[in-house]
Short mmCIF file of C-alpha atoms in Angstrom, two decimals:
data_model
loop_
_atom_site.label_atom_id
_atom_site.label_comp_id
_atom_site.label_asym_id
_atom_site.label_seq_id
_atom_site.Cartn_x
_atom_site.Cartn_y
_atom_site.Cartn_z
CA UNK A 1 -12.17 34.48 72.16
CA UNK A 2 -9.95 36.74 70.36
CA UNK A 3 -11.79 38.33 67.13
CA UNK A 4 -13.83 41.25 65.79
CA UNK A 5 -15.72 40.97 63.07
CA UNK A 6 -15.51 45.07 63.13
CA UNK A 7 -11.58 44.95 62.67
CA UNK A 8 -11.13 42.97 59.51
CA UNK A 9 -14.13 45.36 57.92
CA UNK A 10 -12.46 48.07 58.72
CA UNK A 11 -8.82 47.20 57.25
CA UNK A 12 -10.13 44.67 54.58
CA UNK A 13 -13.01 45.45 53.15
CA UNK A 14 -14.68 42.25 51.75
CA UNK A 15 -17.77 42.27 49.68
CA UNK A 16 -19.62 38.75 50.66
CA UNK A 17 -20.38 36.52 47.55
CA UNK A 18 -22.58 34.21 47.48
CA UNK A 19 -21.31 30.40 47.77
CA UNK A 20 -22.19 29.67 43.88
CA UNK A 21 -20.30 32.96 43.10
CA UNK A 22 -16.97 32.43 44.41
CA UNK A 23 -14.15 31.99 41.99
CA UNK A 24 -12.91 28.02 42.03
CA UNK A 25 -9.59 29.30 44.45
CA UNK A 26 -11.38 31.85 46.70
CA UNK A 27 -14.31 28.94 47.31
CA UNK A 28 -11.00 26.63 48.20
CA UNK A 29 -9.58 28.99 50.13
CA UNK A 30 -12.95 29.51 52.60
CA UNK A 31 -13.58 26.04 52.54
CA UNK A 32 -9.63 25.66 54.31
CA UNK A 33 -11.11 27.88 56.90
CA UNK A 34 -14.13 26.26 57.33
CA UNK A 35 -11.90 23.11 57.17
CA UNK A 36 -9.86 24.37 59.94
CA UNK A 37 -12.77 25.15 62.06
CA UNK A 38 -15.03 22.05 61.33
CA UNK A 39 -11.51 19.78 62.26
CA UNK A 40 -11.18 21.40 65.70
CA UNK A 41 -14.54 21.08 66.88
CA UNK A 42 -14.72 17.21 65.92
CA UNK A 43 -12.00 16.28 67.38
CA UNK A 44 -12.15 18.23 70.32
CA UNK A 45 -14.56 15.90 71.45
CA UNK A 46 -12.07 12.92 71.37
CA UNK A 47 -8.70 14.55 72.26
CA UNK A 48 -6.30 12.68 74.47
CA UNK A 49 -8.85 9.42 74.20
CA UNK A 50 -7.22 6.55 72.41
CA UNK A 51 -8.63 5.08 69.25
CA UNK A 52 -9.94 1.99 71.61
CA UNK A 53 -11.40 4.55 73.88
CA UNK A 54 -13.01 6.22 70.96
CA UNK A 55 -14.54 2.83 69.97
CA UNK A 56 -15.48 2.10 73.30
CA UNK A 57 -17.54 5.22 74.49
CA UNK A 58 -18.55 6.40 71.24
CA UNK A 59 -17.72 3.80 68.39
CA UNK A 60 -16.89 5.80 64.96
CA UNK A 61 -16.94 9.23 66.16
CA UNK A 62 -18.67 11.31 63.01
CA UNK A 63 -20.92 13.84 64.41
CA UNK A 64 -20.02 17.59 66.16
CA UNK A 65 -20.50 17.10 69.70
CA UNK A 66 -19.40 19.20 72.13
CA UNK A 67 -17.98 17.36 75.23
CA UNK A 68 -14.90 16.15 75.77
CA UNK A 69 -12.31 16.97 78.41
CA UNK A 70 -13.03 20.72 77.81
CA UNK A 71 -16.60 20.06 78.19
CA UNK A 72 -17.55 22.29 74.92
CA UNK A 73 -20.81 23.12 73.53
CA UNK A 74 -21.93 21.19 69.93
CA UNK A 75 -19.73 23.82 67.48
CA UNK A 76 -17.55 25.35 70.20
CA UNK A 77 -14.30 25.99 68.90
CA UNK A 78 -10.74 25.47 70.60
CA UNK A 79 -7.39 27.42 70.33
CA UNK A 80 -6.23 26.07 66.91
CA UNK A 81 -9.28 28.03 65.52
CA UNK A 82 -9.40 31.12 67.88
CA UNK A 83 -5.02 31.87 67.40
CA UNK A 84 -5.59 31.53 63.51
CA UNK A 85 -8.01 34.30 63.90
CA UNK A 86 -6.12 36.14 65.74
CA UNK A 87 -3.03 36.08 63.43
CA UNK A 88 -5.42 36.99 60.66
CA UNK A 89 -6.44 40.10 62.61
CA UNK A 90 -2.81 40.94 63.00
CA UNK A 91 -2.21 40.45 59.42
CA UNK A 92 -4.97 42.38 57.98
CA UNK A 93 -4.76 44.96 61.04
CA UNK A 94 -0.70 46.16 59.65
CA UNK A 95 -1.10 44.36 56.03
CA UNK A 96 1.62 42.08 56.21
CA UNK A 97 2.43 38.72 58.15
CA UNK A 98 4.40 40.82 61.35
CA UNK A 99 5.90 39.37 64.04
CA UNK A 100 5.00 41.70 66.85
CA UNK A 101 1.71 42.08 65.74
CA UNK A 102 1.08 38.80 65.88
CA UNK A 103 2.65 38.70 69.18
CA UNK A 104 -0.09 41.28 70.60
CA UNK A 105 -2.51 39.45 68.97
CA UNK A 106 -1.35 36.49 70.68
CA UNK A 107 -1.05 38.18 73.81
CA UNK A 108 -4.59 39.90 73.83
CA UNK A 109 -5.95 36.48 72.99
CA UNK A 110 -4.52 34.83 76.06
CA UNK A 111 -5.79 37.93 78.05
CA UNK A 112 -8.90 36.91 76.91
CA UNK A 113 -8.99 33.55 78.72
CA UNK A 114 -9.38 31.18 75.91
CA UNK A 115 -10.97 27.86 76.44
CA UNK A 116 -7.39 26.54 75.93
CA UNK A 117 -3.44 26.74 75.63
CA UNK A 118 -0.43 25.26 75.06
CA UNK A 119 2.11 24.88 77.22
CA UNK A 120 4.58 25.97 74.74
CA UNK A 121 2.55 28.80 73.39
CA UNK A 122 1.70 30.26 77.26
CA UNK A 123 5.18 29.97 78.03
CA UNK A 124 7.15 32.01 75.60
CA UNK A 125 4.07 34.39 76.04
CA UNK A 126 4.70 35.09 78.91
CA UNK A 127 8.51 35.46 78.08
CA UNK A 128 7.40 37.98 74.73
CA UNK A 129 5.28 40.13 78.01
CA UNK A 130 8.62 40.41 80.11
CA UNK A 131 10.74 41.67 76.88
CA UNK A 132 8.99 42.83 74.31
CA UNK A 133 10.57 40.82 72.18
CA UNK A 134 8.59 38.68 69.67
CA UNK A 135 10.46 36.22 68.89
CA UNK A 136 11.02 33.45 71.51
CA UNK A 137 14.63 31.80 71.89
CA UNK A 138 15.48 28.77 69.67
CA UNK A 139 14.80 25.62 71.33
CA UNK A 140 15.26 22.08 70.57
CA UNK A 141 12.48 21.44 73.17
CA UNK A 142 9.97 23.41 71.23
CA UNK A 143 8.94 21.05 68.70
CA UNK A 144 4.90 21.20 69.08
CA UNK A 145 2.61 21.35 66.89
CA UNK A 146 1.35 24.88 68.17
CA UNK A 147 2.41 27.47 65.18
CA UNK A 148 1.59 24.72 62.50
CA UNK A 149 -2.15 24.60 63.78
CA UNK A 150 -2.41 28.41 62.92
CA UNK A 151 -0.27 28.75 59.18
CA UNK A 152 -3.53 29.16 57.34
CA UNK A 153 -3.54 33.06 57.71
CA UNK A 154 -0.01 33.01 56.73
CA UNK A 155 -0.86 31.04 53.67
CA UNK A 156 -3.94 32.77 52.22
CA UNK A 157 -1.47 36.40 52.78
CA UNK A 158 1.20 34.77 50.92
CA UNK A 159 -0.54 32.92 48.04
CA UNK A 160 1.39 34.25 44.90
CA UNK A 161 4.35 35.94 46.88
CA UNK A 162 8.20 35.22 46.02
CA UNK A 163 9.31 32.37 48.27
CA UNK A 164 11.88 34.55 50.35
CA UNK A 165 8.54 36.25 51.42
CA UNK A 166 6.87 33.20 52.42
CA UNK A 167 9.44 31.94 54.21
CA UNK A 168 10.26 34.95 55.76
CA UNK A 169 6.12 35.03 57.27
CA UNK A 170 5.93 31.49 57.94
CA UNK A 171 9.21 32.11 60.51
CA UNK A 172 7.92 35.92 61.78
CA UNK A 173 4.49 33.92 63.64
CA UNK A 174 5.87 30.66 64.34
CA UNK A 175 8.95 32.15 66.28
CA UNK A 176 6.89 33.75 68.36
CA UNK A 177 6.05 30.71 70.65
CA UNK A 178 7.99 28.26 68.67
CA UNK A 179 11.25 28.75 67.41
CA UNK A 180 12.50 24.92 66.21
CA UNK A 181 13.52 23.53 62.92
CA UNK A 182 10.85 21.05 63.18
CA UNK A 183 8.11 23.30 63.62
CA UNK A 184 9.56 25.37 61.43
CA UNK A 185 10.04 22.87 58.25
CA UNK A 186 5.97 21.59 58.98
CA UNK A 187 4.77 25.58 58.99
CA UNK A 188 6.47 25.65 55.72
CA UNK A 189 5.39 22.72 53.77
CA UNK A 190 1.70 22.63 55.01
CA UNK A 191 1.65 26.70 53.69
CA UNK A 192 3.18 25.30 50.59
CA UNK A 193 0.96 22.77 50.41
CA UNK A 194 -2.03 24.80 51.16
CA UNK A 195 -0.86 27.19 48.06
CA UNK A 196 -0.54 24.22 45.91
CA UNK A 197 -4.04 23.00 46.38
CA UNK A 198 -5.81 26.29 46.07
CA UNK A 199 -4.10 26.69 42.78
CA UNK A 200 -5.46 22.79 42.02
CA UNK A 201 -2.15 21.61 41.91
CA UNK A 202 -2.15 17.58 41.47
CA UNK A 203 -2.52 15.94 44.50
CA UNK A 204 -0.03 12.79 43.77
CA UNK A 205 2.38 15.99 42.95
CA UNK A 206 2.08 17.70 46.13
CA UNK A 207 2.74 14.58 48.12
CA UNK A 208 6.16 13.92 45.85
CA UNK A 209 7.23 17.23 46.10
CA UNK A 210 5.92 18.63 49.27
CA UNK A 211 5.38 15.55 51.78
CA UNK A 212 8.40 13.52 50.47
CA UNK A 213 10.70 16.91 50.53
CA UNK A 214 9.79 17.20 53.89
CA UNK A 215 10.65 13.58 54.44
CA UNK A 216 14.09 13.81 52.60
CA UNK A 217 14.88 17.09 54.79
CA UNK A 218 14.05 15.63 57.91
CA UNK A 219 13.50 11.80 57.80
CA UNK A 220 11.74 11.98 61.23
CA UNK A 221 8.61 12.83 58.96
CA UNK A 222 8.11 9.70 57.59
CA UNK A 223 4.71 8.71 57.25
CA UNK A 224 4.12 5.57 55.08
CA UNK A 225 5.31 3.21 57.93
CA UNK A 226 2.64 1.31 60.27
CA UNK A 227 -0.66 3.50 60.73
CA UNK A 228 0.27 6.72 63.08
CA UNK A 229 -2.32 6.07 65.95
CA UNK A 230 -3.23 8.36 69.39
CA UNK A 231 -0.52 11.39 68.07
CA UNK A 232 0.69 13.51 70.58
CA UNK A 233 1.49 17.57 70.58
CA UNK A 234 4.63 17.07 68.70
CA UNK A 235 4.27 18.06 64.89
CA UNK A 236 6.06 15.44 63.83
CA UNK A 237 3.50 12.96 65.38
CA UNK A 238 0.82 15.35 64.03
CA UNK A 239 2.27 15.78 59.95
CA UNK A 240 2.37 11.55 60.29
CA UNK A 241 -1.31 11.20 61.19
CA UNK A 242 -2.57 13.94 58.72
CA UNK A 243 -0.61 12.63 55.81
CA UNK A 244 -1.26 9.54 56.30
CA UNK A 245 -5.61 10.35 56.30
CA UNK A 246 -5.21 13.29 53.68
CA UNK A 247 -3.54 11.32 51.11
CA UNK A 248 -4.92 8.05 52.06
CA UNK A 249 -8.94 9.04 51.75
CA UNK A 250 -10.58 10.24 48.94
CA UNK A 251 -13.42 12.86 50.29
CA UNK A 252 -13.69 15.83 52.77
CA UNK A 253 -15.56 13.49 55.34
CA UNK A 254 -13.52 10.53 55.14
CA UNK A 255 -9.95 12.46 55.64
CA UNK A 256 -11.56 14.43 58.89
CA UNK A 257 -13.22 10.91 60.11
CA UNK A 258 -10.33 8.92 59.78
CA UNK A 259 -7.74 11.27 61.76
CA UNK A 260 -9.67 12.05 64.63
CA UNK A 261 -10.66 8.39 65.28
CA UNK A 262 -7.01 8.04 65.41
CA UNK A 263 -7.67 9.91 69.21
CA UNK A 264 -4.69 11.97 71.07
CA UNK A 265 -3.97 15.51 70.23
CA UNK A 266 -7.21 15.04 67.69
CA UNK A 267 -8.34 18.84 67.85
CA UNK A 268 -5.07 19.56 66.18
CA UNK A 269 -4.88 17.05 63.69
CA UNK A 270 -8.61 17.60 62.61
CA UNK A 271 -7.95 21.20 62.35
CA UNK A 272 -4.56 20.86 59.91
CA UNK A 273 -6.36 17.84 58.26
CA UNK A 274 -9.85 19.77 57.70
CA UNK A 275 -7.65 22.92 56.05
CA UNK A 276 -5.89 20.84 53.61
CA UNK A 277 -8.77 19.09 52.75
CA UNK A 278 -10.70 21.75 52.94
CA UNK A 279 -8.17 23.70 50.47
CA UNK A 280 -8.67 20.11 48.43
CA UNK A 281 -12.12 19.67 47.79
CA UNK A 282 -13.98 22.96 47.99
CA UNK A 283 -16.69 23.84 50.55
CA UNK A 284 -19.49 21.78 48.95
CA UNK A 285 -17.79 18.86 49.81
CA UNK A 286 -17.95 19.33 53.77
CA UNK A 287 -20.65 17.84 55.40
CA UNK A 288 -23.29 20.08 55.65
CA UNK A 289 -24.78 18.59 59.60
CA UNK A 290 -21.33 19.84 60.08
CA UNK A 291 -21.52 23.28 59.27
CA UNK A 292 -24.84 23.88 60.83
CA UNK A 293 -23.71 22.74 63.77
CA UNK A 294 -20.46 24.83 63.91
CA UNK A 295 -20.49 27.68 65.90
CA UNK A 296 -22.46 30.66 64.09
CA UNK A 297 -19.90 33.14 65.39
CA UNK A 298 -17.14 30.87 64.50
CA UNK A 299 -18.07 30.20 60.95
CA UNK A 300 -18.72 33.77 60.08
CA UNK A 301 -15.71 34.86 61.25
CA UNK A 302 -13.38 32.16 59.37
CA UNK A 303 -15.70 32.95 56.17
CA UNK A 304 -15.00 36.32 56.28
CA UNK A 305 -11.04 36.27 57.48
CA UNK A 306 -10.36 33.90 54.36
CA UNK A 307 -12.31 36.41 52.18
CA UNK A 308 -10.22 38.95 53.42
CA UNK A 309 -6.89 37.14 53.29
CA UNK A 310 -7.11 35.79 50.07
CA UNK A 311 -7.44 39.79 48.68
CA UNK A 312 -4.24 39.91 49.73
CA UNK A 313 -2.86 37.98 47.63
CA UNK A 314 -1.47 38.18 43.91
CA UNK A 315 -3.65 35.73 42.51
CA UNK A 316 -7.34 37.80 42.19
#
């Protein structure tokens, strides 16, 4: 795994609050972290299983497990987690969201054999190693869900900034392994989306002006057809099954329960789906079995990073 807990102390120094402490937006923005993380390692357990197979071996899958097809210890974490922190590294290492640093980020991470990768993501890689160039060529095949699983970094930098800016960040990571409009217009409404609930922005106002612009822009999106079951790596599949549980449940649990019973790329999905509900409710609203059980390493590091992103923003 790809983090020190050294580097962001040394470039961001955070003082630690205490939980009870924590302004109502800097609690909201760990607990999208902690969201983030918590996601990943439930539904790592059921990725690529169907919702029948879910029901079948497990029945309602609600607990932190370990297992699956990557055979991970109760906590463990997977690459949606692990690339977020490395972005935030990158971020906090230069001060800005920068597209070369995260591309050595990226790159040292890989070095570091992580648990897992993309295809996408190992791919242009491999291409930024032979160049030196950080941003990978536009495709039209390039439409996973890899740069939307790590915006949250990008988010917590930009909270406050002028909209060019946030653009401008949102495009500098994601191009690094994926340069597509798709990918591109889900980085930038789940960042705006994340900004809008840390700020306690309506919820029924988000989904009408950040969900349903997304929709307009690109129709693909559309989410409030039949129930988006067993979504693969494509972010469009993804954005359907995490609208369709963040806006259809009403609590932490019930949002990160219902997508990742929904099986297929469920790592993913319970990651994006834990931030924004994470980013919704507030970290006393996730489950505490689940935090205990995350990994220790893990959960110190995402507390910290979000500290430390969050000071960079305009709102303290």
């Amino acid at each position: 795994m790809f983090w020190t807990g050294e580097l962001i102390a040394r470039n961001a120094p955070v003082r630690r609050r205490p939980v009870a402490e924590r302004p109502p937006r800097l609690d909201r923005a760990v607990a999208a972290y902690l969201g983030l993380a918590v996601g990943d390692a439930l539904g790592a357990t059921v990725e690529f299983l169907t919702p029948n197979e879910i029901r079948q071996q497990i029945g309602t899958h609600m607990d932190i497990t370990g297992g699956g097809w990557l055979r991970l210890k109760p906590g463990q974490v997977t690459d949606d987690t692990t690339m977020s922190l490395a972005l935030g590294e990158s971020i906090l290492g230069v001060g800005r969201v920068d597209a070369l640093a995260a591309a050595d980020a990226f790159d040292a991470w890989m070095r570091g054999k992580p648990v897992d990768i993309g295809n996408t993501v190992r791919r242009n890689l491999i291409g930024f190693r032979k160049t030196g160039n950080p941003e990978a060529p536009a495709s039209e095949h390039d439409a996973g869900n890899g740069a939307a699983m790590r915006t949250l970094p990008v988010a917590l930098a930009t909270l406050g900034k002028p909209a060019e800016t946030i653009l401008a960040a949102s495009r500098a990571q994601a191009h690094v392994t994926h340069h597509n409009t798709l990918s591109d217009a889900a980085c930038e409404t789940l960042i705006q989306m994340v900004h809008d609930l840390i700020t306690g922005r309506d919820i029924h106002e988000i989904e009408r002006e950040r969900a349903a612009e997304l929709v307009r822009r690109h129709p693909v999106f559309a989410y409030d057809r039949k129930r988006r079951d067993n979504p693969s790596g494509f972010v469009v599949e993804t954005l359907q099954a995490v609208f369709q549980s963040f806006f259809g449940t009403e609590s932490f649990e019930d949002c990160l329960i219902d997508v990742v019973n929904r099986g297929g790329d469920a790592d993913t999905t319970g990651a994006i789906a834990g931030m924004l509900a994470g980013a919704r409710y507030g970290c006393a609203e996730i489950p505490k079995r689940w935090l205990k059980t995350l990994d220790p390493a893990s959960h110190d590091a995402c507390e910290r990073q979000a500290e430390a992103l969050f000071g960079m923003s305009t709102l303290l």
